[in-house]
Coordinates of C-alpha atoms in Angstrom, one line a residue:
M71 CA -15.6 31.6 -3.8
S72 CA -18.4 29.7 -2.3
K73 CA -22.0 30.1 -3.4
R74 CA -24.4 32.0 -1.0
V75 CA -26.9 29.8 0.7
F76 CA -30.4 31.1 1.4
I77 CA -32.3 29.3 4.2
G78 CA -36.0 29.2 5.0
T79 CA -38.1 27.2 7.4
G80 CA -41.7 26.3 6.8
R81 CA -44.4 24.6 8.8
R82 CA -47.9 23.3 7.9
K83 CA -50.1 21.0 10.0
T84 CA -47.6 18.7 11.7
S85 CA -44.9 19.0 9.0
T86 CA -41.7 21.0 9.2
A87 CA -39.4 21.7 6.3
Q88 CA -35.9 23.2 6.2
V89 CA -35.1 24.7 2.7
K90 CA -31.6 25.5 1.4
M91 CA -31.5 27.5 -1.8
V92 CA -28.3 27.9 -3.9
P93 CA -28.0 29.6 -7.3
G94 CA -28.2 26.8 -9.9
K95 CA -30.3 25.2 -12.6
G96 CA -33.6 24.5 -10.9
N97 CA -33.1 21.0 -9.4
I98 CA -35.2 20.3 -6.3
T99 CA -34.3 17.4 -3.9
V100 CA -36.5 16.4 -1.0
N101 CA -34.8 14.2 1.7
G102 CA -32.1 13.3 -0.8
V103 CA -34.5 12.2 -3.5
D104 CA -35.7 14.0 -6.6
V105 CA -39.0 15.9 -5.9
R106 CA -40.9 14.0 -8.5
A107 CA -39.9 10.7 -7.0
F108 CA -40.7 11.8 -3.5
F109 CA -44.2 13.2 -4.1
P110 CA -46.7 10.8 -5.7
Y111 CA -48.8 13.5 -7.4
E112 CA -47.8 16.2 -9.9
T113 CA -50.2 18.6 -8.1
N114 CA -47.9 18.4 -5.0
V115 CA -44.9 19.4 -7.1
M116 CA -46.8 22.2 -8.8
D117 CA -48.0 23.5 -5.4
L118 CA -44.5 23.7 -3.8
K119 CA -43.1 25.4 -6.9
Q120 CA -45.7 28.3 -6.8
P121 CA -43.4 30.9 -5.1
L122 CA -40.7 30.2 -7.7
V123 CA -43.1 30.5 -10.6
A124 CA -44.6 33.7 -9.2
T125 CA -41.2 35.4 -9.0
N126 CA -39.9 33.9 -12.3
T127 CA -37.0 32.1 -10.5
D128 CA -38.0 28.5 -11.1
E129 CA -34.8 27.8 -13.1
S130 CA -32.5 30.0 -11.1
F131 CA -32.0 28.0 -7.9
D132 CA -31.1 24.5 -6.8
I133 CA -33.1 23.6 -3.7
E134 CA -32.4 21.0 -1.1
V135 CA -35.2 20.2 1.4
T136 CA -35.3 18.3 4.6
V137 CA -38.9 17.6 5.6
K138 CA -40.3 15.7 8.6
G139 CA -43.8 14.8 9.9
G140 CA -47.3 14.9 8.4
G141 CA -48.5 13.7 5.0
F142 CA -48.0 14.8 1.5
T143 CA -50.2 17.9 1.7
G144 CA -48.7 19.2 4.9
Q145 CA -45.2 18.6 3.7
T146 CA -46.0 20.4 0.4
G147 CA -47.3 23.4 2.3
A148 CA -44.3 23.4 4.6
I149 CA -41.9 23.3 1.7
R150 CA -43.8 26.1 -0.1
L151 CA -43.6 28.4 2.9
G152 CA -39.9 27.5 3.3
I153 CA -39.1 28.4 -0.3
A154 CA -41.0 31.7 0.0
R155 CA -39.0 32.6 3.1
A156 CA -35.7 31.7 1.4
L157 CA -36.7 33.9 -1.6
L158 CA -37.4 36.8 0.8
E159 CA -33.9 36.3 2.3
Y160 CA -32.5 36.3 -1.2
D161 CA -34.3 39.6 -2.1
S162 CA -33.7 41.3 1.2
A163 CA -31.5 44.0 -0.3
S164 CA -34.3 45.4 -2.6
D165 CA -36.8 48.0 -1.7
P166 CA -39.9 46.3 -0.2
E167 CA -42.2 49.1 -1.5
S168 CA -41.2 48.4 -5.1
D169 CA -43.7 46.6 -7.3
T170 CA -41.0 44.1 -8.5
S171 CA -39.9 43.2 -4.9
F172 CA -40.4 39.5 -4.1
R173 CA -42.0 40.5 -0.8
K174 CA -44.8 42.3 -2.5
I175 CA -45.3 39.6 -5.2
L176 CA -45.3 36.7 -2.6
K177 CA -47.5 38.6 -0.1
R178 CA -50.1 39.4 -2.8
A179 CA -50.2 35.7 -3.8
G180 CA -50.5 34.6 -0.1
F181 CA -47.3 32.6 0.1
V182 CA -45.7 34.5 3.1
T183 CA -48.5 33.7 5.5
R184 CA -48.3 30.5 7.6
D185 CA -51.4 28.4 7.3
A186 CA -52.3 27.7 11.0
R187 CA -55.1 25.2 10.3
S188 CA -54.4 21.8 11.9
K189 CA -56.5 18.9 13.0
E190 CA -58.8 19.6 16.0
R191 CA -58.4 17.4 19.0
K192 CA -60.9 14.7 19.9
K193 CA -63.2 15.7 22.8
P194 CA -64.4 13.3 25.5
G195 CA -67.8 11.7 24.9
L196 CA -67.6 12.3 21.1
K197 CA -66.5 10.1 18.3
A198 CA -64.2 12.8 16.8
A199 CA -63.6 16.5 17.4
R200 CA -67.2 17.4 16.8
R201 CA -68.9 14.2 15.6
A202 CA -71.3 13.1 18.4
P203 CA -72.7 9.5 18.7
Q204 CA -75.9 8.9 16.8
F205 CA -79.0 9.9 18.8
S206 CA -81.5 7.2 19.6
K207 CA -85.0 8.2 20.8
R208 CA -85.8 4.7 22.1

């Protein structure tokens, strides 16, 4: 019998992550590499594991991630949202009103909401999105 695969897609800034979760021992691979080798900072790894820690499933699933675009912070946020959505798919059979449901736990922690903040475009006549050239009186 094959193991059930739970899939979640996450986006943040210009990054997109596709997350595949399978029951296992807690191994996480990002683009075919171990998560600690892929991300240079331990805070990135802690950040993307937050939904797993909140639901006490950090040692219950093997996670395989394909992530594209953006930098480390955007990729971390995209993976975190993808993991949260995969956990919601895993727990879809339980009652959403229950205090132990993953939906209630993840929603309360703020992991279900997509962070829509992205870089603002540069405007004509300005040096950046809002940064104007220095004013000279003379």
